[in-house]
XYZ file of C-alpha atoms in Angstrom:
511
model
C 0.010 0.083 0.634
C 1.292 3.593 -0.465
C -0.178 6.888 1.306
C -3.499 6.109 3.737
C -5.591 3.501 1.867
C -4.865 3.725 -2.094
C -3.404 0.443 -3.829
C 0.043 0.184 -5.061
C -0.418 -2.600 -7.855
C -3.161 -4.338 -9.741
C -2.926 -7.258 -7.024
C -5.920 -8.540 -5.615
C -6.464 -8.520 -1.729
C -6.793 -11.810 0.284
C -9.170 -11.832 3.743
C -9.714 -14.262 6.121
C -12.179 -16.673 5.539
C -14.613 -15.590 8.434
C -14.655 -11.933 7.157
C -14.141 -12.460 3.283
C -17.793 -12.395 1.984
C -16.447 -10.424 -1.082
C -13.515 -10.792 -2.853
C -10.997 -7.609 -4.904
C -10.881 -6.999 -8.084
C -7.522 -6.475 -10.557
C -6.963 -3.473 -12.507
C -9.409 -0.418 -12.208
C -9.954 1.927 -14.477
C -8.884 5.601 -13.884
C -11.950 7.527 -13.269
C -13.103 10.050 -16.249
C -12.299 13.574 -16.872
C -15.187 16.131 -18.105
C -16.006 16.290 -21.410
C -17.951 18.172 -23.810
C -20.949 15.959 -25.841
C -20.252 13.228 -24.201
C -22.669 10.456 -26.029
C -25.436 9.530 -24.304
C -24.428 6.643 -21.658
C -25.394 2.912 -22.104
C -25.436 2.392 -18.587
C -28.507 3.338 -16.907
C -29.547 6.605 -14.586
C -26.079 6.921 -13.437
C -24.418 7.611 -17.038
C -21.630 4.826 -16.733
C -20.391 4.247 -19.862
C -20.120 0.013 -19.782
C -16.501 0.669 -19.600
C -16.456 3.318 -16.986
C -17.632 0.970 -14.304
C -15.713 0.651 -11.620
C -17.456 -3.568 -10.644
C -16.641 -4.652 -13.806
C -12.479 -4.149 -15.363
C -11.837 -4.477 -18.876
C -11.275 -8.248 -20.323
C -13.955 -9.908 -18.403
C -16.622 -10.595 -15.748
C -15.629 -12.836 -12.878
C -17.617 -13.340 -10.435
C -15.088 -11.656 -7.945
C -16.596 -8.559 -9.688
C -19.140 -8.833 -6.911
C -17.102 -8.523 -4.053
C -15.759 -5.089 -2.324
C -12.972 -4.139 -3.887
C -10.464 -0.815 -2.663
C -11.549 1.018 -5.678
C -15.099 0.813 -4.918
C -14.447 2.124 -1.642
C -12.062 4.875 -3.087
C -15.212 5.751 -5.430
C -17.841 5.815 -2.204
C -15.640 8.476 -0.845
C -15.129 10.405 -3.847
C -12.171 12.444 -3.988
C -11.435 13.424 -0.278
C -10.848 9.522 0.521
C -7.371 9.994 1.470
C -8.498 13.099 3.672
C -11.374 11.234 5.186
C -9.170 7.613 5.712
C -5.985 9.629 7.701
C -8.513 12.047 9.646
C -9.972 8.099 11.499
C -6.187 6.869 10.845
C -7.052 3.725 9.269
C -6.358 1.986 5.723
C -8.132 1.107 3.232
C -7.486 -2.654 3.688
C -8.849 -2.400 7.360
C -11.384 -0.544 6.474
C -12.981 -3.171 4.243
C -12.458 -5.726 6.857
C -14.501 -3.865 9.552
C -17.338 -3.091 6.419
C -17.385 -6.668 6.396
C -17.702 -7.031 10.551
C -19.979 -4.232 10.972
C -22.421 -6.137 7.751
C -24.731 -8.686 9.253
C -27.441 -8.817 7.016
C -26.430 -8.646 2.835
C -28.389 -7.123 0.874
C -30.370 -8.910 -1.933
C -28.661 -9.235 -5.297
C -30.705 -7.737 -8.419
C -32.710 -10.596 -9.965
C -31.817 -9.049 -12.915
C -28.436 -11.304 -12.613
C -30.207 -14.138 -12.548
C -32.391 -14.143 -15.366
C -30.817 -15.988 -18.235
C -31.583 -19.864 -18.534
C -29.850 -22.856 -19.880
C -31.046 -24.464 -23.035
C -33.146 -26.651 -21.074
C -35.076 -23.622 -19.704
C -33.695 -23.731 -16.307
C -31.967 -21.226 -14.630
C -28.450 -21.186 -15.648
C -26.245 -22.789 -13.256
C -23.767 -19.868 -11.200
C -20.504 -20.065 -12.790
C -16.956 -20.731 -11.130
C -16.073 -17.763 -8.635
C -12.764 -16.864 -10.918
C -13.693 -18.122 -14.266
C -13.688 -15.663 -16.898
C -17.290 -14.217 -17.876
C -17.840 -12.277 -22.044
C -19.340 -8.773 -20.851
C -22.260 -8.639 -19.372
C -25.171 -6.337 -20.859
C -25.225 -2.810 -19.711
C -28.270 -3.311 -17.835
C -26.447 -6.213 -15.844
C -23.332 -3.724 -14.897
C -25.952 -1.061 -13.234
C -27.679 -2.770 -11.546
C -24.027 -4.607 -9.433
C -23.059 -0.727 -9.465
C -26.267 0.517 -8.101
C -26.623 -2.301 -5.609
C -22.669 -2.372 -4.310
C -23.113 1.517 -3.772
C -26.185 1.514 -1.627
C -24.798 -1.302 0.110
C -20.980 -0.070 0.364
C -21.636 3.402 1.575
C -24.330 2.814 4.290
C -21.837 0.183 5.444
C -18.308 2.534 5.196
C -20.531 5.412 6.754
C -21.276 2.893 9.623
C -17.836 2.022 9.750
C -16.313 5.625 9.778
C -18.642 6.582 12.883
C -17.152 3.537 14.633
C -13.778 4.752 14.080
C -14.291 7.742 14.640
C -16.144 7.726 17.744
C -19.572 9.444 16.290
C -20.671 11.031 13.384
C -18.076 13.864 12.635
C -16.084 11.526 10.410
C -19.095 10.101 8.534
C -20.769 13.471 7.935
C -17.445 14.524 6.025
C -19.007 12.325 3.422
C -21.425 15.106 2.583
C -19.807 17.105 0.183
C -21.265 20.492 -0.500
C -21.235 21.014 -4.146
C -21.991 23.757 -6.736
C -24.040 23.131 -10.404
C -24.397 25.625 -12.685
C -27.186 25.335 -15.102
C -26.739 27.519 -17.878
C -25.450 30.121 -15.545
C -27.603 29.832 -12.966
C -25.734 28.240 -9.921
C -27.345 26.278 -7.135
C -25.115 24.806 -4.257
C -26.317 21.648 -2.658
C -25.464 19.295 -0.151
C -24.739 15.763 -0.799
C -23.851 11.810 -0.200
C -23.263 10.962 -3.861
C -19.952 10.399 -5.339
C -19.775 10.983 -8.949
C -21.495 13.736 -10.911
C -24.117 11.555 -12.712
C -24.836 10.630 -9.722
C -25.245 14.144 -8.163
C -27.365 15.153 -11.013
C -29.652 11.771 -11.211
C -30.350 12.768 -6.901
C -31.204 16.718 -8.200
C -33.543 15.108 -10.961
C -31.657 16.934 -13.574
C -31.071 14.731 -16.863
C -28.759 15.538 -19.405
C -30.215 15.382 -23.151
C -28.128 14.241 -26.138
C -27.467 17.427 -27.563
C -26.357 19.563 -23.519
C -22.641 19.953 -22.626
C -21.604 18.240 -19.304
C -18.222 19.048 -17.157
C -17.003 16.919 -16.391
C -18.735 14.413 -17.606
C -20.996 12.022 -15.550
C -18.491 9.018 -14.675
C -16.477 12.037 -12.981
C -15.696 11.597 -9.549
C -16.759 15.294 -7.703
C -15.513 16.195 -4.240
C -16.041 18.792 -2.175
C -16.427 21.963 -3.031
C -16.462 20.962 -6.357
C -18.338 22.381 -9.356
C -20.468 20.888 -12.409
C -21.408 22.778 -15.533
C -24.385 22.101 -17.444
C -25.058 23.628 -21.036
C -28.265 23.193 -22.677
C -28.689 22.504 -26.247
C -31.583 24.167 -27.547
C -33.040 23.605 -31.124
C -33.048 26.600 -33.633
C -34.622 26.266 -36.969
C -33.280 29.311 -38.781
C -34.873 30.058 -42.525
C -32.447 32.591 -44.455
C -34.530 34.407 -47.329
C -36.611 31.526 -47.083
C -33.821 29.058 -46.731
C -34.553 26.396 -44.334
C -31.464 25.461 -41.620
C -31.709 23.200 -38.356
C -29.289 23.219 -35.889
C -28.299 23.004 -32.068
C -26.617 25.227 -29.954
C -26.153 26.382 -26.162
C -26.484 30.092 -27.042
C -28.707 31.676 -24.769
C -29.881 34.668 -26.826
C -30.935 34.664 -30.817
C -27.896 36.981 -31.512
C -25.431 34.498 -29.705
C -27.080 31.539 -31.880
C -27.582 33.282 -35.481
C -23.763 34.535 -34.920
C -22.609 30.447 -33.975
C -24.226 29.149 -36.862
C -22.385 32.108 -39.353
C -25.806 33.992 -40.057
C -25.169 37.262 -41.259
C -26.921 39.720 -39.555
C -25.752 43.679 -40.321
C -28.620 45.697 -41.726
C -30.802 41.847 -41.820
C -34.429 42.059 -40.718
C -34.478 39.047 -37.732
C -37.802 37.908 -36.766
C -36.966 37.805 -32.875
C -34.712 40.873 -30.991
C -30.671 40.068 -30.630
C -31.533 39.733 -27.292
C -34.598 37.420 -26.613
C -33.689 34.139 -24.805
C -34.489 30.994 -26.336
C -36.355 28.465 -24.623
C -35.386 24.972 -24.004
C -37.872 23.946 -26.104
C -36.084 25.912 -28.662
C -37.583 27.726 -31.115
C -38.000 29.590 -35.254
C -36.099 32.464 -36.406
C -36.503 34.412 -39.618
C -33.873 36.542 -41.003
C -33.902 38.134 -44.528
C -30.291 39.830 -45.499
C -30.314 43.252 -46.586
C -29.507 43.407 -50.295
C -28.460 45.953 -52.933
C -30.893 46.243 -55.759
C -31.272 48.489 -58.567
C -34.351 50.147 -59.391
C -35.260 51.744 -63.139
C -38.940 53.227 -62.484
C -40.439 54.485 -65.664
C -37.548 57.038 -67.614
C -36.406 58.280 -64.466
C -32.665 57.758 -63.690
C -31.242 54.186 -61.791
C -31.955 54.386 -57.979
C -29.590 52.364 -56.173
C -32.333 50.496 -53.260
C -31.035 49.244 -49.753
C -33.630 46.173 -48.784
C -34.395 43.082 -46.688
C -37.470 42.017 -48.843
C -37.596 38.708 -50.757
C -39.129 39.445 -53.589
C -40.079 42.085 -56.204
C -43.477 42.424 -54.914
C -42.183 42.804 -51.038
C -39.627 45.479 -52.431
C -42.272 47.323 -53.949
C -44.485 47.282 -51.139
C -41.451 47.975 -48.865
C -41.117 51.132 -50.886
C -44.276 52.785 -51.751
C -44.614 52.030 -54.745
C -47.540 51.455 -56.977
C -48.691 49.920 -60.632
C -50.987 51.551 -62.830
C -52.885 49.266 -64.362
C -51.384 49.113 -67.493
C -47.491 49.554 -66.175
C -45.461 46.385 -66.333
C -42.828 45.330 -64.459
C -39.770 43.012 -65.415
C -38.801 40.373 -63.530
C -41.943 39.260 -62.197
C -43.444 40.403 -58.540
C -42.826 37.285 -57.405
C -39.078 36.869 -58.755
C -36.563 35.874 -55.086
C -34.026 38.796 -55.169
C -30.541 38.617 -54.953
C -27.968 41.715 -54.041
C -27.481 43.093 -57.745
C -30.744 42.070 -58.744
C -32.293 44.756 -61.449
C -36.035 45.682 -61.629
C -37.150 47.916 -64.937
C -40.626 49.284 -64.613
C -42.352 50.908 -67.930
C -45.107 53.568 -66.678
C -47.517 53.598 -69.334
C -50.834 56.311 -68.214
C -53.720 57.697 -69.843
C -54.410 61.684 -68.463
C -56.642 64.115 -69.137
C -55.609 67.163 -69.947
C -56.680 71.067 -70.654
C -53.958 73.117 -72.670
C -54.454 77.283 -73.853
C -53.425 77.626 -77.312
C -53.192 80.565 -79.630
C -55.973 81.171 -82.064
C -54.433 82.900 -85.243
C -56.585 85.641 -86.990
C -59.135 84.614 -89.524
C -57.958 86.494 -92.986
C -60.443 88.680 -94.667
C -58.927 89.530 -97.908
C -60.632 92.479 -99.833
C -60.612 92.431 -103.697
C -58.875 95.380 -105.294
C -59.256 96.609 -108.716
C -56.384 99.211 -108.563
C -54.159 96.559 -107.798
C -52.279 94.242 -109.924
C -53.603 90.663 -109.794
C -51.239 88.733 -107.839
C -50.548 91.741 -105.336
C -51.581 91.914 -101.384
C -51.391 94.756 -99.203
C -52.139 93.869 -95.519
C -54.141 96.741 -94.026
C -54.884 95.219 -90.764
C -52.205 92.664 -88.918
C -55.262 91.222 -86.423
C -55.084 89.844 -82.962
C -54.764 86.560 -82.250
C -57.625 84.759 -80.043
C -57.217 82.182 -76.740
C -58.799 78.881 -76.244
C -58.865 76.300 -74.214
C -58.429 72.562 -75.622
C -58.698 69.423 -73.816
C -56.607 66.077 -74.774
C -56.508 62.630 -73.687
C -52.633 61.974 -73.587
C -51.198 57.958 -73.078
C -47.658 58.163 -72.257
C -45.247 55.474 -71.647
C -41.419 56.078 -69.724
C -42.916 59.829 -70.075
C -42.815 59.355 -73.462
C -46.311 60.995 -75.394
C -47.140 58.327 -77.386
C -50.739 59.341 -78.057
C -52.940 62.008 -78.250
C -56.946 63.056 -78.331
C -58.221 66.462 -78.902
C -61.628 65.840 -76.726
C -62.663 69.962 -77.118
C -61.850 73.070 -76.911
C -63.322 76.248 -75.078
C -63.055 79.813 -76.416
C -61.666 82.518 -73.757
C -60.582 84.960 -76.688
C -61.969 85.672 -79.927
C -59.859 86.297 -82.581
C -59.700 89.822 -84.600
C -59.246 89.267 -89.009
C -56.588 89.652 -90.368
C -57.218 92.654 -93.201
C -55.809 91.840 -96.510
C -56.142 94.089 -99.600
C -56.029 91.462 -102.982
C -55.200 93.234 -106.399
C -57.482 92.143 -109.182
C -56.337 94.166 -112.173
C -54.998 92.134 -115.650
C -52.121 93.152 -116.774
C -52.250 95.676 -120.494
C -51.858 93.202 -123.570
C -50.736 94.134 -126.735
C -50.689 92.880 -129.666
C -53.618 90.053 -127.893
C -54.771 89.184 -131.291
C -51.814 87.373 -132.666
C -51.314 85.812 -128.516
C -54.978 84.095 -129.499
C -54.151 83.030 -132.961
C -50.680 81.671 -131.447
C -52.703 79.584 -129.021
C -55.662 78.733 -131.342
C -52.613 76.566 -133.135
C -50.398 75.523 -129.435
C -53.829 74.833 -127.622
C -56.771 75.108 -129.499
C -57.235 78.444 -127.715
C -57.787 76.930 -124.138
C -55.597 79.052 -121.896
C -56.755 76.511 -118.756
C -55.733 73.371 -120.654
C -53.090 70.868 -118.990
C -52.334 67.478 -120.956
C -49.915 66.081 -118.498
C -47.428 66.126 -121.164
C -45.231 69.204 -119.457
C -47.019 71.674 -121.076
C -49.663 73.773 -119.555
C -51.768 77.064 -120.835
C -52.723 78.329 -124.334
C -49.068 78.904 -125.042
C -47.654 75.417 -123.824
C -45.193 76.694 -121.187
C -43.072 74.654 -119.511
C -42.684 75.107 -115.660
C -38.994 75.861 -115.650
C -39.699 78.563 -118.239
C -42.507 79.316 -116.545
C -40.822 80.190 -113.111
C -37.594 81.663 -114.926
C -39.920 84.350 -116.296
C -41.641 85.342 -113.160
C -45.251 83.324 -113.786
C -44.544 82.240 -110.218
C -46.475 86.008 -109.045
C -49.660 84.799 -110.989
C -49.844 80.827 -110.643
C -47.913 78.067 -110.008
C -48.602 76.553 -113.044
C -49.236 78.453 -116.489
C -52.191 76.959 -116.831
C -53.857 77.978 -113.547
C -53.028 81.878 -114.225
C -55.248 83.988 -116.528
C -55.341 84.841 -120.534
C -53.163 87.949 -119.705
C -51.254 86.493 -117.889
C -50.402 84.227 -119.432
C -49.646 86.727 -122.457
C -47.731 88.794 -120.139
C -45.085 85.751 -119.616
C -45.454 85.126 -123.078
C -44.395 88.639 -123.838
C -41.240 88.940 -121.916
C -39.794 85.434 -123.130
C -40.715 86.751 -127.196
C -38.622 90.090 -126.324
C -36.060 87.088 -124.473
C -35.364 86.258 -127.992
C -35.015 89.438 -129.858
C -38.694 90.267 -130.868
C -39.418 86.505 -132.455
C -41.684 83.986 -131.605
C -38.676 81.529 -131.986
C -39.875 79.736 -128.456
C -42.802 78.344 -130.938
C -41.101 77.412 -134.028
C -43.908 74.880 -135.255
C -47.005 77.675 -134.862
C -44.751 80.347 -135.948
C -43.790 79.155 -139.368
C -47.606 77.925 -139.656
C -48.666 81.414 -138.825
C -45.777 82.997 -140.642
C -44.930 84.669 -137.473
C -41.409 86.568 -137.553
C-alpha cells in the first residue's frame, strides 16, 4: 500500500475466510475527466458507460466483480478519500474488514443477474468464482454498480462512525457541490460520489445535445462544480432557405453568430437579446440586399432592402403599379443582391392646354391693284382657347393624343388683306390668240399631262424663270392676260421673235 489507503499495484487483496464476503478485483480504470457532448451513456440512470464501471475490469466478467474492492471504497469516499481515511487513521484494507464485520445482513442481489436460462429452460448455473465470462449486458453492469453503492456507502459510513467515535467523519462524506445549469448556480449538499449521481439525485437529466463538465462518471469532491449547458434547437430561415441546428447559446443574437448567419442590416424576426427557450424556437432572417431600380423613364436608383421578392420590395418602398404598367422581373421573383428591376409606366391622362387662335384672313379685292399683289391693312389680333386632350404616355414619353374639346376664351380679330384684281395690259392680243389657237386649240386652261401647260404651252421651268410664279404655280392656272404677259417677256428675250413656238410660228407666218 502507498499513502493512506490506495493500492500500490493491480494485485488483488486476500482476507480472512471469516470476513471475506467480497473479493477485490484487479486493475481499475481511472475515473473519467470532464468532456463536452459526451455520448448518451449506455449504462443507466447514473450515467456509467460500460467501460467506466469500477466494478468491471477490462477483459472479462468474473464473479469476483461482486466483491467489495478498494476501488469500490475509494469510489464511495470520492476525491477526499485520503483525507477521510487519514482523519480516522485507518488503512483501506482495514476499513474493508470493518465493513465486513459491521455487516450482518447482506442486501439482496438484483434479480436481473439471474434471469438467464439454460438450454433446458432451467435457470443457468452460476459459473466458478474466478472463471472469466463475456462482458455482461449494460443493464447487468448498472444493476451491480447500483447494488454495490447502496450497500457499501452505508457500510462505510457505519464503519467511519465507529472509528471516529461519532458522526463527524461520516458527515464529512456529505459534500457541498455547486451545480451550474445555463449560468444558474445552485449549491447543494450530497453524499453522491460522481457527477452523474449528483445530477440524478437532483432530478437533472442530461440531453444528447447538452454539454456537461466534468463527464457523468467523473468523481466529485467537496467544493466541486458541475457545469451543464443545455442544447437548444433553432430553426433558422435565411431568405427562405431553411436550416436546423443545435446551439448552447442563450440568446438569438448569440445563436445566429455561432451559426455564421450575417445580420448586419438584416431583418430578424426576434430581437437579438431574446432568450431561446429550452424547447427551441424558429427565427426568420432577411438579409440586406442592394438592388438597382429603373422606374419609368427616371434615372437608376440604388435601393437597400431586406425584401425577399420583387413584390415585397415594391410594398416596402411604397411603389405602386398602374393598371397598364409592367415590371420585369415579375412580382414573385426572389431578390438577390445585384438584382435589377425595370418598371415600364404606361398611363392615360386628360389635360387642358391653352392655345393661340390665329387671326382669320379677311381679303378685300382691289381692282386698282394688279392681280397677284397683296397688301395687309390690319394684322389682326390672335385669340385664346383651352383645348382638352386625352394623352397616353409610356415611361414619360407621349405616345398618343386625342382632342376632346375646345373652349374659346378670347375671339381672334381678323387680319385684313387687300388683293389686286387688275389684269396686265395686253399688246398684240390678236396675235397671241392665234398662237394659242394653234398651240392649244385656244384653251388657256389646258393641262394634258405632257409637261406643257396653258394656251401657250409653257413648261414649268420657263414659267418660273420669267416670273410666272407671281400669278400662279402653273401656267394653266393663270389668266389669259397673265400668260400673255409672261409670253411677251419670253418673246422680247429672244429678240422680239416667236422662236419659242417654232411650229406655229412657221404655220402662222410670224417673225
